[in-house]
Amino acid sequence: MALSLHGLRVKIAAAAMIKYGARRASLLPGGRRAVLGAAGRIQPTGQDEESGSYRGLLAQMLRDAVEAGNCAGERGLVYDPIAGLVSGPLSSLQELAVAEACFTEDPSSAKNQWRLGRVLFAAGDTSRGLDLMESAVTADPTPAKLVALAAACRKPYIARFEQALELYQQALELNPNDLRAVEGIINAGARSSFDWPLIWSGAAQLKPGRSPLADPLFWSRVESIFAQDPSPDAITAAEAALDAVAEQAHRLHQLLLEVLIVRMQFLRRFRVAAALRDAMARNRVKELGGIPLESPLWFKHLLGAYAQLGQLQKAAAAAERPPVDAATALTRLQLAKLRADVALMAGDASALQAHAAARRTEFPLPGDDAMLSLVQDRRVAVVGPAATEEDLGELIDSYDVVVRTRARGPVSPAEARRSGTRTDIAYYNGRDLGAMWEDAGAAAEAGDLKLAVARPFYATLVEEQPEWLRFTRSEFGLYFRGTSLGLQRMVYDLLQFAPAEIALFGADFYAGERSYPPGYRTHSGFGPHSPLNDIVMVHDLVFERRLMQAFCATGIVVPQGVAAEVLDLPEAEYIDRLEHSSGLH
């Protein structure tokens, strides 16, 4: 998601100070009651929790400050976007009981449907939760509810992008100034209909009215690429126009920059897109640097901008003295995780390994012991899904452990020569795990697969976790935008278990002739409803390569074959290969 920080620097600093003061005040005799009373008076009457009004946000901030560190109530496994899987408060049983009682009393009430739907969805009952939320939105389609339901549809374990797009469009029609709806149309539109005139229609309102960047000639050239099939001449003219303003581009609204970047990437103009992404990062540093930050999430955004710009010394200095009030155990855990990621980006895996070992001791998860016994001090071969023409199967099978991006059935002699026969550990993304659950279970039962590994936020959705399934504890946290590709997630997770070596095979970082071998994906290029669209919308290929280079700098990760060749390329040459790759068409 693109984060817009225009004009928020003072508000972010003020929020940090308000939250700090409220937290300290709540520790005084009668302070907790006074702060909660103030929150109640500030909260707008009848205001939904999704409203996003400043009064509503302030009221919630005061409540959060008081409840921070509160260990009362039922606790269990929860997912935190920075620390990963932690022990935390579960959705209150009392809250669920009250919502169920209100709904039973008046099931036709949109308010009751919405309240119960939200609680159920958060508790993992996504099917019933979505049904109730949809009923509430049908009866009372406010912009806030439409945006909240669309965000739920966009969750990776739901992935109803077409529905999300329709909801965001409705929200924007009702409130043309809702930037959440604009961002949602960009994201959901590019991952569903791929309708570029529609996607641009929401973002176009963010064009500057005055300033050198308001030049009509400039925008006439840029807007031409939002035709569904722009001509090569139009693309070249837009690229030249964006090149000419690259140094001033950070002054554009961040959502406007975001839609320009993703459109240029889908048109395979990665060089200018990378320059615009750096402009966004410079703006992020300008807005967040040198002020107190209200939460570790803002700090994560700042560190991600430093990482994007390669300013690792600044990131390390900030990580040592974070501008965040570390008043709770969770905040301290989040900051420790971010420090470990900063060190890893600089080529040092020891801090991450120490952090992971401490977390396994403090809060063990199912599958930790099995993973440790498989990986620690072992030589591990990680085999990516790239369609490389290499016969490295014998070398791959010689490693102690072979790891792939899903389990495989019987392989042909040609495939065995190319990439080996074994799969000891298989990693799955969200879409693949659901579709391949039975295959993974059958492979584990037959002894062909020792562990299947999935992303951490799915852990709270699985009622009964089989012994062959493990969830990663956390993911790399210094992304300026998006999240890790599968191969980077795999290596990051494996590094935490202190292997002797991780050899990287079958990876060309999308710079080859084909994205995947035949049969690996149902779609072979960008377009409507193609999973390959996520390469641009959820990831940043240039940064992903930099991250893998950082992993290699630890001395533990050793690329082989094509992977080594591509990682050794100068960045400009790698970007040129991306732009000419027939795998990204």
XYZ file of C-alpha atoms in Angstrom:
585
model
C 0.000 0.000 0.000
C 1.224 3.485 -0.778
C 1.443 5.661 2.296
C 0.613 9.345 1.880
C 2.389 11.573 4.380
C 1.725 14.948 2.785
C 1.407 17.509 5.584
C 1.346 14.898 8.342
C 4.725 15.570 9.948
C 3.329 17.846 12.669
C 0.319 15.587 13.249
C 2.522 12.479 13.637
C 4.765 14.216 16.168
C 1.736 15.582 18.033
C 0.182 12.114 18.141
C 3.371 10.706 19.656
C 3.374 13.335 22.389
C -0.347 12.926 23.120
C -0.040 9.168 23.384
C 3.066 9.463 25.578
C 1.311 11.909 27.909
C -1.888 9.844 28.074
C 0.054 6.694 28.885
C 1.926 8.385 31.700
C -1.226 10.060 33.010
C -3.038 6.730 33.110
C -0.490 5.450 35.633
C -1.465 8.116 38.192
C -4.266 7.517 40.735
C -7.529 7.982 38.872
C -5.626 8.664 35.657
C -6.936 5.705 33.691
C -10.533 6.673 34.373
C -9.845 10.299 33.448
C -8.179 9.437 30.119
C -10.947 7.011 29.139
C -13.523 9.639 30.096
C -11.808 12.165 27.844
C -11.822 9.634 25.012
C -15.548 9.105 25.465
C -16.258 12.825 25.332
C -14.104 13.324 22.212
C -15.579 10.385 20.278
C -18.161 11.739 17.799
C -21.691 10.566 18.523
C -22.600 7.568 16.382
C -19.163 7.508 14.807
C -18.006 4.141 13.427
C -14.575 2.901 14.397
C -13.685 2.976 10.666
C -14.610 6.629 10.229
C -11.070 8.013 10.203
C -12.230 11.442 11.530
C -9.574 13.256 13.543
C -11.784 13.290 16.656
C -12.426 9.579 16.282
C -8.744 8.859 15.752
C -7.800 10.938 18.812
C -10.342 9.108 20.969
C -8.996 5.751 19.826
C -5.428 6.917 20.442
C -6.265 7.773 24.054
C -7.916 4.382 24.574
C -4.922 2.598 23.029
C -2.524 4.491 25.300
C -4.442 3.400 28.392
C -4.800 -0.225 27.300
C -1.160 -0.591 26.171
C 0.480 -3.392 28.098
C -2.825 -4.509 29.643
C -2.463 -8.283 30.122
C -6.024 -8.871 31.297
C -8.303 -11.204 29.376
C -7.710 -14.304 27.306
C -4.392 -14.486 25.501
C -3.168 -16.669 22.688
C -1.464 -16.648 19.295
C -1.885 -13.359 17.427
C -0.144 -11.822 14.430
C 1.647 -8.495 14.740
C 2.770 -6.883 11.438
C 6.261 -6.142 12.813
C 7.060 -8.737 15.486
C 5.158 -11.544 13.743
C 3.484 -14.299 15.753
C 3.346 -13.336 19.423
C 1.348 -14.030 22.544
C -1.325 -11.376 22.757
C -4.936 -10.628 23.688
C -7.433 -12.585 21.661
C -10.674 -11.096 20.432
C -12.604 -10.653 23.629
C -15.081 -13.426 24.342
C -17.150 -10.817 26.133
C -17.114 -8.592 23.040
C -18.218 -11.525 20.904
C -20.947 -12.479 23.376
C -22.295 -8.910 23.459
C -22.241 -8.682 19.641
C -24.017 -12.054 19.340
C -26.647 -10.983 21.899
C -27.362 -7.702 20.089
C -27.618 -9.516 16.773
C -29.968 -12.152 18.222
C -32.179 -9.418 19.617
C -32.423 -7.601 16.266
C -30.788 -9.506 13.370
C -32.183 -7.041 10.804
C -30.217 -4.137 12.278
C -27.340 -3.100 9.999
C -25.494 -1.834 13.068
C -25.744 -5.228 14.772
C -24.805 -7.095 11.587
C -21.743 -4.893 11.130
C -20.609 -5.184 14.730
C -20.867 -8.968 14.831
C -19.378 -9.352 11.357
C -16.311 -7.343 12.303
C -15.749 -9.324 15.502
C -16.181 -12.679 13.751
C -13.853 -11.722 10.897
C -11.158 -10.600 13.347
C -11.587 -13.856 15.294
C -10.990 -15.977 12.175
C -14.573 -16.829 11.205
C -14.055 -15.035 7.896
C -16.953 -16.616 6.001
C -19.719 -15.679 8.429
C -18.013 -12.390 9.227
C -17.955 -11.322 5.568
C -21.569 -12.387 5.049
C -22.740 -10.183 7.921
C -20.559 -7.259 6.866
C -21.923 -7.493 3.319
C -25.499 -7.474 4.626
C -24.754 -4.396 6.725
C -23.178 -2.563 3.798
C -26.132 -3.380 1.549
C -28.477 -1.827 4.098
C -26.236 1.089 5.071
C -23.564 1.749 2.408
C -21.481 4.459 4.115
C -18.028 5.248 2.696
C -16.393 4.052 5.909
C -18.100 0.661 5.811
C -17.495 0.231 2.096
C -13.760 0.876 2.539
C -13.535 -1.440 5.554
C -15.321 -4.269 3.721
C -13.111 -3.745 0.666
C -10.010 -3.976 2.867
C -11.286 -7.285 4.242
C -11.852 -8.586 0.703
C -8.255 -7.634 -0.156
C -6.738 -9.749 2.621
C -4.453 -12.394 1.075
C -6.503 -15.207 2.583
C -9.675 -13.776 0.965
C -8.335 -12.311 -2.330
C -11.672 -11.082 -3.729
C -10.084 -8.255 -5.677
C -12.960 -7.698 -8.120
C -15.398 -7.235 -5.242
C -12.938 -4.975 -3.434
C -12.644 -2.794 -6.530
C -16.414 -2.371 -6.791
C -16.635 -1.426 -3.107
C -13.852 1.139 -3.392
C -15.560 2.669 -6.440
C -18.813 3.018 -4.480
C -16.952 4.616 -1.580
C -15.249 7.138 -3.859
C -18.556 8.047 -5.485
C -20.003 8.804 -2.043
C -16.882 10.620 -0.823
C -14.624 11.846 -3.677
C -12.002 12.956 -1.114
C -11.506 9.517 0.458
C -7.861 8.677 -0.234
C -8.331 5.162 1.129
C -10.716 4.522 -1.738
C -8.241 5.985 -4.257
C -5.463 3.725 -2.969
C -7.805 0.755 -3.011
C -8.844 1.339 -6.622
C -5.173 1.400 -7.657
C -4.358 -1.827 -5.828
C -7.507 -3.857 -6.395
C -7.910 -2.585 -9.962
C -4.428 -3.675 -11.004
C -4.982 -7.092 -9.394
C -8.393 -7.713 -10.971
C -9.842 -5.965 -14.048
C -6.567 -4.302 -15.119
C -8.741 -1.403 -16.336
C -6.245 1.467 -16.541
C -8.628 4.278 -17.522
C -10.695 3.347 -14.449
C -7.624 3.187 -12.187
C -6.439 6.592 -13.396
C -9.863 8.198 -12.915
C -9.517 7.946 -9.145
C -5.916 9.167 -8.941
C -6.223 11.983 -11.501
C -7.852 14.274 -8.938
C -4.525 14.364 -7.064
C -2.716 16.236 -9.847
C -1.280 19.540 -8.554
C -3.230 22.655 -9.453
C -0.271 24.987 -9.135
C 3.532 24.534 -9.152
C 5.952 23.637 -11.955
C 4.538 20.091 -11.845
C 1.103 21.347 -12.900
C 2.228 21.892 -16.522
C -0.636 20.735 -18.812
C 1.809 19.538 -21.477
C 3.549 17.315 -18.937
C 0.268 15.754 -17.827
C -1.009 15.287 -21.375
C 2.051 13.121 -22.041
C 1.794 11.240 -18.761
C -1.950 10.624 -18.929
C -1.577 8.967 -22.334
C -0.106 5.826 -20.711
C -3.404 5.216 -18.922
C -5.059 4.246 -22.151
C -5.680 0.521 -21.997
C -3.098 -0.144 -24.733
C -0.869 2.922 -25.117
C 1.298 3.176 -28.202
C 5.099 2.748 -27.959
C 5.501 6.430 -28.837
C 3.168 7.436 -26.006
C 5.096 5.303 -23.536
C 8.418 6.765 -24.644
C 7.084 10.335 -24.399
C 5.720 9.708 -20.884
C 9.011 8.149 -19.794
C 10.932 11.206 -21.027
C 8.499 13.540 -19.259
C 8.880 11.664 -15.963
C 12.651 11.567 -16.346
C 12.676 15.343 -16.692
C 10.914 15.876 -13.334
C 12.569 13.064 -11.360
C 14.320 15.464 -8.962
C 11.060 17.275 -8.147
C 8.793 14.213 -8.217
C 8.787 13.840 -4.429
C 6.544 16.929 -4.310
C 3.736 15.027 -6.014
C 1.105 13.366 -3.887
C 2.369 9.941 -2.857
C -0.675 8.125 -4.267
C -0.178 9.912 -7.556
C 3.438 8.786 -7.610
C 2.357 5.273 -6.749
C 0.000 4.926 -9.696
C 2.641 6.366 -12.055
C 5.231 3.902 -10.765
C 3.082 0.786 -11.057
C 1.821 1.754 -14.524
C 5.375 2.269 -15.781
C 6.403 -1.093 -14.288
C 3.524 -2.885 -15.976
C 4.749 -1.246 -19.193
C 8.236 -2.606 -18.375
C 9.802 0.795 -17.770
C 11.521 -0.212 -14.541
C 14.326 2.371 -14.677
C 12.128 5.450 -14.402
C 9.872 3.633 -11.914
C 12.893 2.970 -9.660
C 13.851 6.658 -9.792
C 10.309 7.667 -8.794
C 10.323 5.120 -5.980
C 13.490 6.717 -4.614
C 11.731 10.085 -4.781
C 8.956 8.652 -2.610
C 11.540 7.374 -0.132
C 13.203 10.780 0.112
C 9.823 12.294 0.934
C 9.279 9.637 3.604
C 12.585 10.483 5.280
C 11.767 14.192 5.114
C 8.398 13.662 6.791
C 9.395 11.126 9.469
C 13.021 11.902 10.227
C 13.920 13.840 13.385
C 10.513 13.751 15.122
C 8.989 11.536 17.832
C 6.924 8.762 16.280
C 3.601 7.564 17.643
C 4.184 3.855 17.006
C 6.782 1.332 15.829
C 4.822 1.116 12.569
C 5.811 4.691 11.682
C 9.391 3.797 12.624
C 9.211 0.803 10.304
C 8.208 3.169 7.476
C 11.207 5.404 8.229
C 13.661 2.489 8.317
C 12.162 1.138 5.098
C 12.832 4.471 3.389
C 16.454 4.415 4.576
C 16.808 0.858 3.248
C 15.277 1.843 -0.096
C 17.832 4.645 -0.452
C 20.741 2.474 0.716
C 21.295 4.745 3.729
C 22.110 1.871 6.060
C 24.283 3.871 8.457
C 21.377 6.220 9.107
C 19.096 3.231 9.576
C 21.523 1.664 12.083
C 21.850 4.920 14.034
C 18.056 5.293 14.183
C 17.608 1.663 15.249
C 19.975 2.174 18.180
C 18.002 5.198 19.418
C 14.444 4.754 18.130
C 12.180 7.823 18.442
C 9.389 5.649 19.849
C 8.079 5.326 23.399
C 9.088 1.740 24.297
C 6.643 1.472 27.185
C 5.292 -2.017 26.465
C 6.809 -5.446 26.029
C 5.364 -5.675 22.521
C 6.899 -2.357 21.482
C 10.285 -3.456 22.793
C 9.950 -6.715 20.883
C 9.030 -4.841 17.694
C 12.036 -2.539 18.028
C 14.388 -5.483 18.649
C 13.074 -7.182 15.512
C 13.629 -4.025 13.436
C 17.189 -3.675 14.791
C 17.919 -7.252 13.724
C 16.570 -6.543 10.233
C 18.729 -3.413 9.916
C 21.813 -5.481 10.788
C 20.800 -8.146 8.272
C 20.390 -5.557 5.517
C 23.996 -4.581 6.270
C 25.119 -8.205 5.836
C 25.122 -9.399 9.460
C 22.783 -12.321 10.255
C 23.941 -12.842 13.867
C 21.475 -10.362 15.415
C 18.543 -11.969 13.597
C 19.658 -15.450 14.635
C 20.019 -14.398 18.272
C 16.613 -12.695 18.203
C 14.989 -15.774 16.644
C 16.601 -18.148 19.169
C 15.363 -16.011 22.064
C 11.845 -15.944 20.621
C 11.812 -19.743 20.214
C 12.697 -20.059 23.906
C 10.261 -17.418 25.146
C 7.332 -18.374 22.933
C 7.813 -21.708 21.143
C 5.644 -22.419 18.123
C 4.581 -25.756 16.604
C 7.192 -26.867 14.097
C 10.076 -24.908 15.634
C 11.884 -28.018 16.890
C 11.373 -29.909 13.639
C 12.692 -26.969 11.627
C 15.706 -26.540 13.894
C 16.625 -30.219 13.643
C 16.370 -30.062 9.850
C 18.262 -26.811 9.250
C 20.716 -25.964 12.038
C 24.337 -26.478 10.954
C 23.127 -28.166 7.741
C 23.857 -27.427 4.092
C 20.561 -26.289 2.592
C 19.661 -26.034 -1.104
C 16.897 -23.533 -1.877
C 15.435 -24.153 -5.336
C 13.384 -21.378 -6.890
C 10.758 -21.738 -9.626
C 12.575 -19.791 -12.367
C 12.658 -21.401 -15.816
C 16.456 -21.581 -15.991
C 18.064 -24.028 -18.404
C 20.611 -25.550 -16.025
C 21.376 -29.171 -15.241
C 22.140 -28.874 -11.529
C 19.933 -31.662 -10.193
C 22.765 -33.884 -8.967
C 24.354 -30.982 -7.073
C 21.006 -29.963 -5.553
C 20.277 -33.483 -4.318
C 23.716 -33.657 -2.677
C 22.708 -31.075 -0.039
C 21.539 -32.123 3.425
C 18.170 -30.425 2.969
C 16.355 -29.437 -0.232
C 13.796 -26.623 -0.027
C 11.337 -25.618 -2.781
C 8.412 -23.296 -3.397
C 5.885 -26.133 -3.116
C 5.958 -29.938 -3.004
C 6.290 -31.855 -6.266
C 4.992 -35.167 -7.470
C 7.030 -37.556 -9.611
C 9.482 -35.744 -11.883
C 10.667 -36.612 -15.363
C 14.311 -37.590 -15.995
C 14.863 -34.221 -17.681
C 13.449 -32.341 -14.693
C 15.543 -34.466 -12.313
C 18.679 -33.497 -14.244
C 17.645 -29.850 -14.171
C 16.588 -29.378 -10.551
C 16.845 -32.646 -8.635
C 14.284 -35.011 -7.187
C 14.004 -34.309 -3.451
C 11.817 -31.864 -1.543
C 12.316 -31.909 2.215
C 10.711 -28.555 3.024
C 8.144 -26.769 0.844
C 7.067 -23.150 1.291
C 3.629 -21.965 0.206
C 2.086 -18.574 -0.312
C -1.548 -18.022 0.591
C -3.133 -18.867 -2.737
C -1.079 -22.036 -3.187
C -1.534 -23.461 0.310
C -5.318 -23.595 0.074
C -5.286 -25.160 -3.388
C -2.498 -27.628 -2.570
C -3.405 -28.555 1.007
C -4.327 -32.132 0.151
C -1.224 -32.641 -2.022
C 1.054 -31.362 0.743
C -0.635 -33.594 3.314
C -0.364 -36.645 1.060
C 3.340 -35.958 0.397
C 3.968 -35.655 4.145
C 2.055 -38.869 4.876
C 4.099 -40.706 2.237
C 7.356 -39.436 3.743
C 8.244 -37.416 0.639
C 7.887 -34.106 2.495
C 9.112 -33.361 6.006
C 7.581 -29.900 6.484
C 5.258 -27.520 4.669
C 5.722 -23.869 5.657
C 3.214 -21.012 5.273
C 3.159 -17.300 6.027
C 2.603 -16.212 9.649
C -0.758 -14.449 9.376
C -2.421 -17.714 8.305
C -1.618 -19.287 11.684
C -4.565 -17.625 13.385
C -6.977 -18.965 10.740
C -6.150 -22.684 11.038
C -8.201 -24.457 13.701
C -6.214 -27.711 13.789
C -2.608 -27.500 12.691
C -1.271 -30.810 11.320
C 2.202 -31.903 12.398
C 3.559 -31.468 8.881
C 2.573 -27.768 8.752
C 4.617 -24.922 10.218
C 4.061 -21.170 10.092
C 6.981 -18.775 9.837
C 7.293 -16.591 12.915
C 7.895 -13.286 11.122
C 8.952 -11.698 7.856
C 11.586 -9.137 6.884
C 10.415 -5.717 8.052
C 12.363 -3.041 6.172
C 10.319 -2.897 2.993
C 9.629 0.624 1.853
C 6.691 -0.748 -0.066
C 5.024 -4.144 -0.267
C 6.467 -7.336 1.074
C 8.930 -10.120 0.241
C 8.783 -12.372 -2.767
C 8.614 -16.082 -1.969
C 12.305 -16.815 -2.427
C 13.370 -13.959 -0.160
C 10.837 -15.049 2.482
C 12.234 -18.558 2.388
C 15.855 -17.486 2.803
C 14.951 -15.014 5.566
C 13.160 -17.756 7.491
C 15.933 -20.315 6.987
C 18.613 -17.872 8.151
C 16.930 -17.734 11.559
C 17.763 -21.416 12.159
C 21.537 -20.991 11.720
C 22.299 -23.227 8.719
C 25.902 -23.845 7.705
C 25.095 -22.774 4.139
C 22.140 -21.829 1.981
C 22.819 -22.489 -1.705
C 20.454 -20.644 -4.046
C 19.350 -22.343 -7.263
C 16.645 -21.723 -9.866
C 16.455 -17.956 -9.482
C 16.814 -15.328 -12.206
C 14.890 -12.557 -10.410
C 12.502 -12.241 -13.380
C 15.320 -11.258 -15.752
C 14.976 -14.398 -17.885
C 13.027 -15.412 -20.958
C 10.154 -16.965 -18.977
C 8.770 -16.138 -15.548
C 8.085 -19.770 -14.633
C 8.395 -23.216 -16.193
C 5.338 -24.554 -18.058
C 2.515 -25.552 -15.707
C 3.762 -23.659 -12.653
C 1.195 -20.860 -13.034
C -2.024 -20.641 -15.022
C -1.093 -17.142 -16.271
C 2.136 -16.377 -18.081
C 2.123 -12.566 -18.091
C 0.533 -9.369 -16.830
C -3.167 -8.843 -17.487
C -6.677 -9.118 -16.052
C -6.825 -11.348 -12.959
C -3.263 -12.629 -13.440
C -1.441 -13.662 -10.231
C 1.701 -12.371 -11.944
C 0.378 -8.816 -11.418
C 1.383 -9.130 -7.755
C 5.033 -8.960 -8.822
C 4.439 -5.249 -9.406
C 1.570 -4.482 -7.037
C 2.875 -6.251 -3.915
C 6.624 -6.339 -4.534
C 9.520 -4.223 -5.784
C 11.826 -6.289 -8.008
C 14.775 -3.906 -7.794
C 14.690 -3.858 -3.989
C 14.120 -7.630 -3.865
C 17.406 -8.151 -5.674
C 19.192 -5.768 -3.313
C 17.792 -7.730 -0.376
C 19.075 -11.030 -1.733
C 22.466 -9.403 -2.247
C 22.385 -8.417 1.444
C 21.596 -12.022 2.369
C 24.583 -13.153 0.305
C 26.803 -10.618 2.098
C 26.288 -12.599 5.322
C 28.528 -15.322 3.868
C 25.834 -17.932 4.534
C 23.849 -17.583 1.303
C 25.734 -18.713 -1.807
C 24.041 -18.235 -5.196
C 24.626 -20.827 -7.891
C 24.405 -20.730 -11.676
C 22.082 -18.125 -13.145
C 21.285 -16.763 -9.667
C 24.952 -15.879 -9.159
C 25.192 -14.313 -12.608
C 22.153 -12.064 -12.122
C 23.153 -10.998 -8.608
C 26.596 -10.004 -9.900
C 25.162 -7.659 -12.539
C 25.411 -3.878 -12.044
C 21.965 -2.631 -11.078
C 21.522 -0.651 -14.303
C 22.178 -3.789 -16.346
C 19.740 -5.812 -14.228
C 17.034 -3.188 -14.787
C 17.751 -3.276 -18.511
C 17.229 -7.047 -18.466
C 13.918 -6.590 -16.665
C 12.782 -4.145 -19.308
C 13.606 -6.602 -22.075
C 12.490 -9.777 -20.289
C 9.912 -11.717 -22.280
C 8.839 -13.280 -18.984
C 7.271 -9.964 -17.960
C 5.002 -9.089 -20.857
